[in-house]
Tab-separated table of C-alpha atoms and ligand atoms in Angstrom:
chain	number	residue	atom	x	y	z
A	1	UNK	CA	90.660	-10.317	52.537
A	2	UNK	CA	87.780	-8.396	52.663
A	3	UNK	CA	87.576	-7.131	49.313
A	4	UNK	CA	90.122	-9.547	47.670
A	5	UNK	CA	86.552	-11.870	47.531
A	6	UNK	CA	84.124	-9.349	46.603
A	7	UNK	CA	86.128	-9.293	43.859
A	8	UNK	CA	86.334	-12.512	43.544
A	9	UNK	CA	82.930	-12.931	43.427
A	10	UNK	CA	82.203	-10.499	40.874
A	11	UNK	CA	84.450	-11.943	38.373
A	12	UNK	CA	83.031	-15.337	38.361
A	13	UNK	CA	79.966	-14.055	38.048
A	14	UNK	CA	81.187	-12.714	35.134
A	15	UNK	CA	82.442	-15.048	33.390
A	16	UNK	CA	79.941	-17.409	34.022
A	17	UNK	CA	77.667	-16.088	31.743
A	18	UNK	CA	74.677	-16.810	33.738
A	19	UNK	CA	74.768	-11.945	34.545
A	20	UNK	CA	76.353	-11.633	31.249
A	21	UNK	CA	74.185	-9.705	28.501
A	22	UNK	CA	75.233	-11.866	25.736
A	23	UNK	CA	73.616	-15.199	27.941
A	24	UNK	CA	70.605	-12.904	27.717
A	25	UNK	CA	67.097	-14.769	25.884
A	26	UNK	CA	66.634	-12.464	22.703
A	27	UNK	CA	64.676	-10.110	22.395
A	28	UNK	CA	60.778	-10.156	20.651
A	29	UNK	CA	60.826	-8.453	17.177
A	30	UNK	CA	58.161	-8.158	16.705
A	31	UNK	CA	54.266	-8.959	15.884
A	32	UNK	CA	54.580	-11.954	17.705
A	33	UNK	CA	51.558	-14.608	17.474
A	34	UNK	CA	48.686	-14.226	20.182
A	35	UNK	CA	49.050	-17.584	22.038
A	36	UNK	CA	45.691	-19.293	19.571
A	37	UNK	CA	47.754	-18.229	17.123
A	38	UNK	CA	50.382	-19.868	17.977
A	39	UNK	CA	48.582	-23.340	18.857
A	40	UNK	CA	47.114	-22.718	15.348
A	41	UNK	CA	50.321	-22.580	13.201
A	42	UNK	CA	50.856	-26.428	15.036
A	43	UNK	CA	47.863	-28.161	13.494
A	44	UNK	CA	49.165	-27.718	9.978
A	45	UNK	CA	46.243	-29.755	8.488
A	46	UNK	CA	42.489	-28.699	9.095
A	47	UNK	CA	39.895	-29.674	6.170
A	48	UNK	CA	36.676	-27.931	4.209
A	49	UNK	CA	33.669	-29.198	3.897
A	50	UNK	CA	31.142	-27.493	1.132
A	51	UNK	CA	27.425	-28.993	1.285
A	52	UNK	CA	24.343	-27.637	1.572
A	53	UNK	CA	21.605	-27.359	-1.260
A	54	UNK	CA	24.081	-27.259	-3.899
A	55	UNK	CA	25.242	-30.606	-3.943
A	56	UNK	CA	21.750	-32.231	-5.105
A	57	UNK	CA	21.575	-28.802	-7.530
A	58	UNK	CA	25.246	-29.644	-9.064
A	59	UNK	CA	25.643	-25.810	-8.712
A	60	UNK	CA	28.376	-24.170	-6.903
A	61	UNK	CA	26.498	-20.818	-5.690
A	62	UNK	CA	22.753	-21.710	-5.030
A	63	UNK	CA	20.622	-18.679	-6.466
A	64	UNK	CA	18.915	-18.727	-2.907
A	65	UNK	CA	15.799	-20.192	-4.256
A	66	UNK	CA	16.263	-24.246	-3.702
A	67	UNK	CA	13.442	-26.245	-2.641
A	68	UNK	CA	13.747	-27.301	1.051
A	69	UNK	CA	12.591	-30.522	-0.343
A	70	UNK	CA	15.726	-31.324	-2.607
A	71	UNK	CA	18.161	-31.169	0.357
A	72	UNK	CA	17.724	-35.388	1.205
A	73	UNK	CA	21.234	-36.996	2.022
A	74	UNK	CA	20.054	-40.839	2.506
A	75	UNK	CA	23.111	-42.300	4.245
A	76	UNK	CA	24.861	-38.657	6.478
A	77	UNK	CA	27.471	-40.035	8.751
A	78	UNK	CA	30.225	-37.600	10.524
A	79	UNK	CA	31.432	-40.056	11.697
A	80	UNK	CA	32.551	-41.366	8.099
A	81	UNK	CA	33.591	-37.799	7.597
A	82	UNK	CA	35.839	-37.211	10.741
A	83	UNK	CA	37.070	-41.208	11.194
A	84	UNK	CA	38.866	-40.102	7.641
A	85	UNK	CA	40.047	-36.503	8.449
A	86	UNK	CA	41.784	-38.288	11.677
A	87	UNK	CA	43.653	-41.273	10.027
A	88	UNK	CA	45.444	-39.146	7.582
A	89	UNK	CA	46.432	-36.445	9.460
A	90	UNK	CA	44.028	-33.507	9.796
A	91	UNK	CA	44.209	-31.763	12.866
A	92	UNK	CA	40.283	-29.938	12.644
A	93	UNK	CA	37.020	-29.185	10.428
A	94	UNK	CA	35.787	-25.994	8.737
A	95	UNK	CA	32.135	-27.100	8.270
A	96	UNK	CA	29.894	-23.919	5.219
A	97	UNK	CA	26.681	-24.298	8.858
A	98	UNK	CA	25.450	-22.272	5.675
A	99	UNK	CA	26.635	-21.069	2.143
A	100	UNK	CA	25.102	-18.160	-0.395
A	101	UNK	CA	22.393	-19.332	-0.475
A	102	UNK	CA	21.165	-19.198	2.694
A	103	UNK	CA	20.327	-22.957	3.383
A	104	UNK	CA	21.222	-23.637	6.976
A	105	UNK	CA	22.587	-26.741	8.227
A	106	UNK	CA	21.286	-26.609	11.720
A	107	UNK	CA	17.689	-25.718	12.633
A	108	UNK	CA	17.995	-21.221	12.786
A	109	UNK	CA	14.990	-20.678	14.289
A	110	UNK	CA	15.349	-16.888	12.353
A	111	UNK	CA	14.877	-18.530	8.658
A	112	UNK	CA	12.875	-21.141	7.108
A	113	UNK	CA	14.927	-21.677	4.583
A	114	UNK	CA	16.784	-24.631	6.853
A	115	UNK	CA	17.478	-28.111	7.727
A	116	UNK	CA	14.605	-28.265	9.604
A	117	UNK	CA	12.045	-28.035	7.020
A	118	UNK	CA	13.896	-30.864	4.640
A	119	UNK	CA	13.114	-34.233	4.459
A	120	UNK	CA	16.510	-35.591	6.306
A	121	UNK	CA	15.370	-37.285	8.818
A	122	UNK	CA	12.189	-35.735	8.683
A	123	UNK	CA	13.057	-32.115	9.893
A	124	UNK	CA	15.105	-33.454	12.480
A	125	UNK	CA	18.616	-34.175	11.128
A	126	UNK	CA	21.010	-31.188	12.431
A	127	UNK	CA	24.427	-31.313	10.507
A	128	UNK	CA	26.142	-28.887	12.570
A	129	UNK	CA	25.774	-31.096	15.576
A	130	UNK	CA	26.392	-34.155	13.950
A	131	UNK	CA	29.312	-33.183	12.999
A	132	UNK	CA	31.047	-31.011	15.551
A	133	UNK	CA	29.874	-34.273	18.243
A	134	UNK	CA	31.421	-36.352	15.125
A	135	UNK	CA	34.693	-34.232	15.337
A	136	UNK	CA	34.999	-34.592	18.829
A	137	UNK	CA	34.475	-37.545	19.124
A	138	UNK	CA	37.980	-37.908	17.350
A	139	UNK	CA	39.433	-35.375	19.049
A	140	UNK	CA	39.071	-32.345	16.275
A	141	UNK	CA	38.626	-29.337	16.453
A	142	UNK	CA	35.721	-27.847	15.251
A	143	UNK	CA	35.149	-24.414	12.476
A	144	UNK	CA	32.326	-22.483	11.329
A	145	UNK	CA	32.039	-20.836	8.091
A	146	UNK	CA	29.157	-18.780	8.025
A	147	UNK	CA	28.490	-16.998	4.978
A	148	UNK	CA	27.701	-13.381	5.010
A	149	UNK	CA	25.857	-13.318	1.545
A	150	UNK	CA	22.571	-14.434	1.604
A	151	UNK	CA	21.209	-14.941	-1.573
A	152	UNK	CA	18.156	-16.083	0.178
A	153	UNK	CA	17.391	-13.501	3.050
A	154	UNK	CA	14.901	-10.579	2.259
A	155	UNK	CA	16.802	-8.541	4.553
A	156	UNK	CA	19.837	-8.867	2.519
A	157	UNK	CA	21.474	-5.744	1.905
A	158	UNK	CA	19.216	-3.888	4.795
A	159	UNK	CA	20.566	-3.500	8.480
A	160	UNK	CA	17.966	-5.939	9.652
A	161	UNK	CA	19.816	-8.864	8.325
A	162	UNK	CA	22.961	-7.517	9.900
A	163	UNK	CA	20.676	-8.520	13.031
A	164	UNK	CA	19.610	-11.568	11.450
A	165	UNK	CA	23.294	-13.191	10.604
A	166	UNK	CA	24.608	-11.658	14.513
A	167	UNK	CA	21.485	-14.331	16.228
A	168	UNK	CA	22.964	-16.794	13.944
A	169	UNK	CA	26.104	-16.443	15.065
A	170	UNK	CA	25.388	-16.351	18.028
A	171	UNK	CA	22.730	-19.631	17.936
A	172	UNK	CA	25.771	-21.892	16.038
A	173	UNK	CA	28.753	-20.332	19.202
A	174	UNK	CA	26.418	-20.966	22.130
A	175	UNK	CA	25.045	-24.411	21.212
A	176	UNK	CA	27.324	-26.153	19.588
A	177	UNK	CA	30.883	-26.350	21.998
A	178	UNK	CA	34.635	-24.704	20.992
A	179	UNK	CA	35.197	-23.241	17.739
A	180	UNK	CA	38.362	-22.880	17.027
A	181	UNK	CA	37.811	-20.369	13.258
A	182	UNK	CA	35.083	-19.338	12.213
A	183	UNK	CA	35.465	-18.686	8.622
A	184	UNK	CA	33.858	-14.969	7.032
A	185	UNK	CA	34.590	-15.481	3.545
A	186	UNK	CA	34.237	-11.780	0.808
A	187	UNK	CA	32.316	-13.346	-1.851
A	188	UNK	CA	29.401	-11.346	-3.500
A	189	UNK	CA	28.001	-12.095	-6.619
A	190	UNK	CA	24.492	-8.850	-6.010
A	191	UNK	CA	22.342	-11.394	-8.307
A	192	UNK	CA	19.552	-14.067	-5.769
A	193	UNK	CA	16.571	-14.345	-4.731
A	194	UNK	CA	16.077	-12.556	-2.044
A	195	UNK	CA	12.938	-13.318	-0.575
A	196	UNK	CA	11.298	-13.535	-4.490
A	197	UNK	CA	12.435	-10.010	-4.818
A	198	UNK	CA	14.910	-11.844	-7.483
A	199	UNK	CA	17.175	-8.411	-8.051
A	200	UNK	CA	20.954	-7.758	-7.485
A	201	UNK	CA	22.152	-6.385	-4.017
A	202	UNK	CA	25.171	-4.498	-4.353
A	203	UNK	CA	26.509	-3.516	-0.283
A	204	UNK	CA	29.537	-1.660	0.362
A	205	UNK	CA	32.066	-4.565	1.411
A	206	UNK	CA	34.042	-1.599	3.905
A	207	UNK	CA	30.615	-0.724	6.377
A	208	UNK	CA	28.285	-2.350	5.325
A	209	UNK	CA	28.964	-5.749	7.986
A	210	UNK	CA	30.863	-3.790	11.016
A	211	UNK	CA	32.561	-6.859	11.124
A	212	UNK	CA	33.908	-4.271	13.801
A	213	UNK	CA	30.623	-5.054	16.050
A	214	UNK	CA	30.295	-8.946	15.010
A	215	UNK	CA	33.720	-9.915	16.001
A	216	UNK	CA	33.324	-8.456	19.917
A	217	UNK	CA	30.071	-9.800	20.003
A	218	UNK	CA	31.373	-14.253	18.789
A	219	UNK	CA	34.710	-13.368	20.595
A	220	UNK	CA	32.198	-12.599	23.920
A	221	UNK	CA	30.784	-15.570	23.175
A	222	UNK	CA	34.583	-17.433	23.082
A	223	UNK	CA	36.915	-15.494	23.367
A	224	UNK	CA	39.484	-18.393	22.286
A	225	UNK	CA	38.200	-17.835	18.912
A	226	UNK	CA	39.949	-16.828	15.463
A	227	UNK	CA	38.994	-14.828	13.024
A	228	UNK	CA	39.347	-15.438	9.105
A	229	UNK	CA	38.306	-13.540	6.597
A	230	UNK	CA	40.289	-11.898	3.423
A	231	UNK	CA	42.608	-9.862	5.244
A	232	UNK	CA	42.722	-11.751	9.311
A	233	UNK	CA	42.673	-9.390	12.212
A	234	UNK	CA	43.826	-13.038	13.396
A	235	UNK	CA	44.450	-15.183	9.909
A	236	UNK	CA	44.628	-14.393	6.407
A	237	UNK	CA	44.038	-15.287	3.775
A	238	UNK	CA	46.660	-16.368	0.934
A	239	UNK	CA	45.355	-14.746	-1.763
A	240	UNK	CA	44.817	-18.023	-4.106
A	241	UNK	CA	42.691	-21.276	-4.523
A	242	UNK	CA	45.143	-23.398	-5.875
A	243	UNK	CA	47.164	-24.528	-2.574
A	244	UNK	CA	50.338	-22.071	-3.382
A	245	UNK	CA	51.834	-20.211	-0.979
A	246	UNK	CA	54.536	-17.648	-1.355
A	247	UNK	CA	57.932	-19.203	-1.868
A	248	UNK	CA	58.433	-15.542	0.430
A	249	UNK	CA	55.712	-15.375	3.249
A	250	UNK	CA	55.802	-13.190	6.086
A	251	UNK	CA	53.060	-13.469	8.859
A	252	UNK	CA	53.097	-10.069	8.926
A	253	UNK	CA	51.363	-7.833	7.179
A	254	UNK	CA	49.957	-4.611	7.274
A	255	UNK	CA	45.608	-4.694	7.605
A	256	UNK	CA	45.555	-0.283	6.744
A	257	UNK	CA	46.991	-1.076	3.128
A	258	UNK	CA	44.200	-4.242	2.536
A	259	UNK	CA	40.642	-3.360	1.320
A	260	UNK	CA	38.877	-5.447	-1.669
A	261	UNK	CA	39.758	-4.253	-4.832
A	262	UNK	CA	43.025	-2.537	-4.356
A	263	UNK	CA	45.145	-3.853	-7.677
A	264	UNK	CA	48.071	-6.507	-6.346
A	265	UNK	CA	45.995	-7.270	-2.690
A	266	UNK	CA	46.607	-11.094	-4.497
A	267	UNK	CA	49.931	-10.665	-4.275
A	268	UNK	CA	50.340	-9.292	-0.841
A	269	UNK	CA	48.164	-11.103	0.779
A	270	UNK	CA	50.438	-14.503	-0.833
A	271	UNK	CA	53.991	-13.356	0.488
A	272	UNK	CA	52.459	-10.947	3.251
A	273	UNK	CA	55.224	-8.256	4.080
A	274	UNK	CA	58.528	-7.801	5.886
A	275	UNK	CA	57.494	-5.143	7.955
A	276	UNK	CA	54.017	-5.655	8.591
A	277	UNK	CA	52.434	-4.017	11.891
A	278	UNK	CA	50.495	-7.627	12.545
A	279	UNK	CA	50.840	-11.204	13.542
A	280	UNK	CA	48.400	-12.095	10.087
A	281	UNK	CA	49.749	-15.363	8.995
A	282	UNK	CA	47.796	-17.036	5.607
A	283	UNK	CA	45.398	-19.852	5.015
A	284	UNK	CA	46.042	-21.946	2.446
A	285	UNK	CA	42.186	-23.002	1.208
A	286	UNK	CA	41.987	-25.162	-1.624
A	287	UNK	CA	39.343	-28.287	-2.644
A	288	UNK	CA	40.432	-31.853	-3.537
A	289	UNK	CA	37.807	-31.322	-6.475
A	290	UNK	CA	37.922	-28.516	-9.010
A	291	UNK	CA	34.435	-27.670	-7.493
A	292	UNK	CA	33.647	-26.713	-3.977
A	293	UNK	CA	30.740	-28.726	-3.991
A	294	UNK	CA	30.600	-32.204	-4.614
A	295	UNK	CA	29.138	-32.965	-8.736
A	296	UNK	CA	29.108	-36.734	-9.747
A	297	UNK	CA	31.033	-34.992	-12.388
A	298	UNK	CA	33.963	-34.371	-11.160
A	299	UNK	CA	34.367	-37.923	-9.277
A	300	UNK	CA	37.029	-39.072	-11.867
A	301	UNK	CA	38.638	-35.105	-10.889
A	302	UNK	CA	39.493	-35.674	-7.678
A	303	UNK	CA	43.258	-34.429	-6.398
A	304	UNK	CA	45.816	-37.672	-6.442
A	305	UNK	CA	47.853	-38.251	-3.078
A	306	UNK	CA	51.155	-36.772	-5.368
A	307	UNK	CA	49.381	-32.960	-6.190
A	308	UNK	CA	47.842	-33.681	-2.417
A	309	UNK	CA	52.341	-34.282	-1.830
A	310	UNK	CA	52.802	-31.217	-3.975
A	311	UNK	CA	50.300	-29.301	-2.677
A	312	UNK	CA	51.080	-30.483	0.961
A	313	UNK	CA	54.810	-28.482	0.347
A	314	UNK	CA	53.788	-25.398	-1.376
A	315	UNK	CA	50.887	-24.931	1.674
A	316	UNK	CA	52.479	-26.184	4.974
A	317	UNK	CA	55.145	-26.550	3.819
A	318	UNK	CA	56.218	-22.727	2.547
A	319	UNK	CA	54.710	-21.919	6.553
A	320	UNK	CA	51.190	-21.538	6.319
A	321	UNK	CA	48.289	-24.481	7.174
A	322	UNK	CA	46.433	-25.762	4.284
A	323	UNK	CA	42.421	-26.052	4.761
A	324	UNK	CA	41.274	-29.212	2.266
A	325	UNK	CA	38.002	-29.747	1.144
A	326	UNK	CA	36.726	-32.156	0.643
A	327	UNK	CA	33.007	-32.045	0.224
A	328	UNK	CA	30.041	-34.595	0.732
A	329	UNK	CA	28.662	-36.503	-2.051
A	330	UNK	CA	24.417	-36.262	-2.551
A	331	UNK	CA	24.607	-38.995	0.528
A	332	UNK	CA	25.373	-36.838	2.690
A	333	UNK	CA	30.175	-39.325	2.328
A	334	UNK	CA	32.484	-38.935	0.982
A	335	UNK	CA	32.913	-40.714	-1.629
A	336	UNK	CA	35.371	-43.049	-2.251
A	337	UNK	CA	38.185	-41.944	-4.734
A	338	UNK	CA	38.164	-38.815	-2.542
A	339	UNK	CA	39.455	-41.340	0.723
A	340	UNK	CA	41.532	-43.479	-2.392
A	341	UNK	CA	42.912	-40.376	-2.022
A	342	UNK	CA	43.866	-39.113	1.411
A	343	UNK	CA	44.625	-42.213	2.296
A	344	UNK	CA	47.574	-43.267	-0.211
A	345	UNK	CA	48.440	-38.999	0.362
A	346	UNK	CA	49.065	-39.593	3.968
A	347	UNK	CA	51.376	-42.908	3.718
A	348	UNK	CA	53.057	-40.651	1.499
A	349	UNK	CA	53.866	-38.193	3.953
A	350	UNK	CA	54.796	-40.876	5.880
A	351	UNK	CA	57.238	-43.001	3.978
A	352	UNK	CA	58.658	-38.862	2.630
A	353	UNK	CA	58.839	-37.090	6.141
A	354	UNK	CA	58.709	-38.755	8.575
A	355	UNK	CA	62.286	-40.245	9.843
A	356	UNK	CA	64.215	-37.576	10.932
A	357	UNK	CA	67.427	-39.187	9.814
A	358	UNK	CA	68.953	-36.167	11.482
A	359	UNK	CA	67.436	-37.051	15.281
A	360	UNK	CA	69.962	-36.571	18.014
A	361	UNK	CA	73.112	-36.156	15.510
A	362	UNK	CA	75.650	-33.449	16.172
A	363	UNK	CA	75.632	-29.762	15.732
A	364	UNK	CA	78.211	-27.595	14.886
A	365	UNK	CA	77.152	-24.107	15.293
A	366	UNK	CA	79.305	-20.376	13.285
A	367	UNK	CA	78.206	-18.668	17.014
A	368	UNK	CA	76.472	-19.630	19.697
A	369	UNK	CA	74.608	-16.860	21.769
A	370	UNK	CA	76.882	-16.285	24.687
A	371	UNK	CA	78.146	-19.766	23.812
A	372	UNK	CA	75.502	-21.050	26.473
A	373	UNK	CA	74.227	-23.971	26.414
A	374	UNK	CA	71.094	-22.804	26.333
A	375	UNK	CA	70.775	-21.680	23.239
A	376	UNK	CA	73.422	-23.924	21.480
A	377	UNK	CA	72.472	-25.698	18.083
A	378	UNK	CA	72.273	-29.159	18.893
A	379	UNK	CA	68.702	-27.643	20.332
A	380	UNK	CA	68.306	-28.092	16.027
A	381	UNK	CA	68.382	-31.506	16.085
A	382	UNK	CA	66.621	-32.860	20.064
A	383	UNK	CA	64.082	-32.829	18.869
A	384	UNK	CA	62.042	-30.081	21.582
A	385	UNK	CA	59.895	-27.489	19.256
A	386	UNK	CA	60.565	-24.880	22.218
A	387	UNK	CA	64.378	-24.632	22.389
A	388	UNK	CA	66.352	-23.684	19.694
A	389	UNK	CA	69.768	-22.069	17.863
A	390	UNK	CA	70.351	-18.441	18.499
A	391	UNK	CA	72.907	-15.963	17.620
A	392	UNK	CA	74.395	-13.345	19.226
A	393	UNK	CA	72.343	-9.878	19.053
A	394	UNK	CA	74.757	-8.622	16.071
A	395	UNK	CA	74.888	-11.531	14.241
A	396	UNK	CA	72.334	-12.221	11.357
A	397	UNK	CA	73.990	-14.259	9.396
A	398	UNK	CA	75.170	-18.210	10.922
A	399	UNK	CA	76.144	-21.605	9.742
A	400	UNK	CA	75.081	-24.939	11.946
A	401	UNK	CA	76.491	-28.207	10.117
A	402	UNK	CA	74.407	-31.183	11.383
A	403	UNK	CA	76.512	-35.165	11.236
A	404	UNK	CA	74.522	-36.945	9.975
A	405	UNK	CA	75.291	-41.047	12.310
A	406	UNK	CA	76.293	-42.221	8.790
A	407	UNK	CA	75.572	-41.660	5.061
A	408	UNK	CA	72.769	-41.955	4.267
A	409	UNK	CA	70.257	-40.674	1.074
A	410	UNK	CA	68.067	-37.272	1.604
A	411	UNK	CA	65.830	-35.695	-0.870
A	412	UNK	CA	64.028	-33.778	2.278
A	413	UNK	CA	65.045	-30.502	4.857
A	414	UNK	CA	62.010	-29.034	6.656
A	415	UNK	CA	63.598	-26.027	8.885
A	416	UNK	CA	61.381	-24.415	11.973
A	417	UNK	CA	61.462	-21.337	13.320
A	418	UNK	CA	61.022	-20.338	17.390
A	419	UNK	CA	58.770	-17.682	16.128
A	420	UNK	CA	56.743	-17.617	19.439
A	421	UNK	CA	59.788	-14.432	19.371
A	422	UNK	CA	58.718	-13.178	15.899
A	423	UNK	CA	59.623	-14.513	12.472
A	424	UNK	CA	63.328	-12.898	10.933
A	425	UNK	CA	64.716	-14.954	8.733
A	426	UNK	CA	65.228	-13.147	5.289
A	427	UNK	CA	67.468	-14.920	3.626
A	428	UNK	CA	69.638	-19.193	3.918
A	429	UNK	CA	71.101	-21.601	1.853
A	430	UNK	CA	71.552	-25.559	2.693
A	431	UNK	CA	74.548	-27.512	2.256
A	432	UNK	CA	75.090	-30.974	1.581
A	433	UNK	CA	79.178	-32.740	1.348
A	434	UNK	CA	79.543	-34.320	-1.393
A	435	UNK	CA	83.179	-35.432	-2.792
A	436	UNK	CA	84.695	-34.297	0.500
A	437	UNK	CA	83.194	-30.531	-0.179
A	438	UNK	CA	80.068	-28.799	-0.075
A	439	UNK	CA	78.078	-28.275	-2.706
A	440	UNK	CA	74.735	-25.266	-2.684
A	441	UNK	CA	71.746	-27.618	-2.252
A	442	UNK	CA	69.130	-25.524	-1.926
A	443	UNK	CA	68.041	-21.555	-1.717
A	444	UNK	CA	65.179	-20.513	0.317
A	445	UNK	CA	64.354	-16.706	1.729
A	446	UNK	CA	61.992	-16.854	4.674
A	447	UNK	CA	61.571	-19.431	6.895
A	448	UNK	CA	58.599	-19.311	9.250
A	449	UNK	CA	56.924	-22.070	11.160
A	450	UNK	CA	58.321	-24.676	8.886
A	451	UNK	CA	60.132	-25.100	5.454
A	452	UNK	CA	60.428	-27.784	3.919
A	453	UNK	CA	62.708	-28.295	0.859
A	454	UNK	CA	62.999	-30.588	-1.714
A	455	UNK	CA	67.101	-31.178	-3.104
A	456	UNK	CA	67.574	-33.522	-5.465
A	457	UNK	CA	68.155	-36.386	-3.363
A	458	UNK	CA	71.691	-37.386	-2.438
A	459	UNK	CA	73.337	-39.754	-0.516
A	460	UNK	CA	75.851	-37.794	2.606
A	461	UNK	CA	76.459	-37.242	5.929
A	462	UNK	CA	76.350	-33.551	6.525
A	463	UNK	CA	74.160	-31.205	6.100
A	464	UNK	CA	74.701	-27.383	6.874
A	465	UNK	CA	72.186	-24.961	6.777
A	466	UNK	CA	73.329	-21.419	6.530
A	467	UNK	CA	71.877	-17.989	7.443
A	468	UNK	CA	72.126	-15.515	5.661
A	469	UNK	CA	70.195	-12.712	6.910
A	470	UNK	CA	67.482	-12.181	9.481
A	471	UNK	CA	65.991	-8.949	10.976
A	472	UNK	CA	67.547	-10.170	14.040
A	473	UNK	CA	69.537	-12.986	15.682
A	474	UNK	CA	68.100	-16.006	13.759
A	475	UNK	CA	65.761	-18.727	16.375
A	476	UNK	CA	66.081	-21.656	14.460
A	477	UNK	CA	64.728	-24.054	16.508
A	478	UNK	CA	64.431	-27.514	14.104
A	479	UNK	CA	66.108	-29.113	11.632
A	480	UNK	CA	65.128	-32.674	10.351
A	481	UNK	CA	66.075	-34.136	6.803
A	482	UNK	CA	64.602	-37.080	5.296
B	501	FUL	C1	34.481	-19.023	-2.253
B	501	FUL	C2	33.117	-19.336	-2.199
B	501	FUL	O1	32.306	-17.962	-3.306
B	501	FUL	C3	32.897	-20.170	-3.078
B	501	FUL	O2	31.928	-21.231	-3.128
B	501	FUL	C4	34.122	-21.230	-1.681
B	501	FUL	O3	32.836	-21.168	-0.326
B	501	FUL	C5	35.413	-20.967	-0.953
B	501	FUL	C6	35.629	-21.197	-0.552
B	501	FUL	O4	34.793	-19.267	-0.927
B	501	FUL	O5	34.636	-17.851	-1.294
């Protein structure tokens, strides 16, 4: 009798799947994002602010010999920047604390080429402080750009300059609150003022800056910070300044294969690589105007709301984050044209991508991991990014049918992978139900954190997503339809 009970208990346990192999959560597919990188993915869109003496000289790259007297914004209001950005959907501000011309927007004690010697607030102003405080006030994160190339500094090219650069990082990371992202610019054009030498200084980009030492120093002050550069280590450049992430966009890449000047490097940065050894997602930096700095002659060339929306689709909609530059004008304000464009852009986002027609819709999946509810297809319409639909381990192609409440006109389909366990999907297709049969509306390669597909406008009550190939069991956390 005892043996019978034991047999019964064991059989029940096995049949509940609780103990069945298939019901266990999927193993990660490495590399996976760190906790900070995961939070970063969720930010999606934030702003760059390029502001320095260039704003007053009408240049893009200051030579380094500009007089500090020219820096004189008459109505600078960082609250106007932060308020506009908050209202238009941005999550953070990254400020050029120092651009290539070497002028510091904060009163650095290590240089005279600084806001402290400008007419702005009679030398008592601190644009870094004003910006970080305004960001905080509007619930935006704050990031810093500090140009490694410095055309003003006499020591540039010698070890003394590295000490100077690190001293400035100490000032910035100790006095201005939490920094979510540190932006290291790779540009170096050679010639400059260099303390009056007016010469060209070439450095060896691979060795001169001793980046490992600098990153360690910064991480000691603020361990949460994410470093952006052409090649990471936390966030990579996307390989162009046009607002285009790769149509295939892997968050993974092998840093050893990246070095400046390597043929095809920009293409590699654009797509990442399927078998990359590190999680280094791409960030799309692009300006709302032709230049990075404000020029009155570009007032009519501000990107239109439709252009910004397209950029949103080719950046956030391809699984990257968008870093959109909005340069303040000589008053120290976002120009009216830029503000108007941002506001209309936000309206387009709200009109086109905020009413999810698939919310709580019924889902029929071709395969569900261990037939377990935990991994069921309905996790993709439950509006919870922490749940996901998963297939059995050996199943890398599967489909999910989404039944809408009624027939709706649809234009966009948005897909998301549960990337905490790695990026997996290699190719997929989206079908719409029409005239009693499935019609393929789009195909794609990677999904990643987010993929937004614009389809030909269609009236339908059913959508089907087919995962065609994946590195391992696909984990889909969200599908929304607009
Ligand atoms: C480049 C710089 O040279 C531009 O001036 C701008 O700051 C852009 C974001 O990065 O490398």
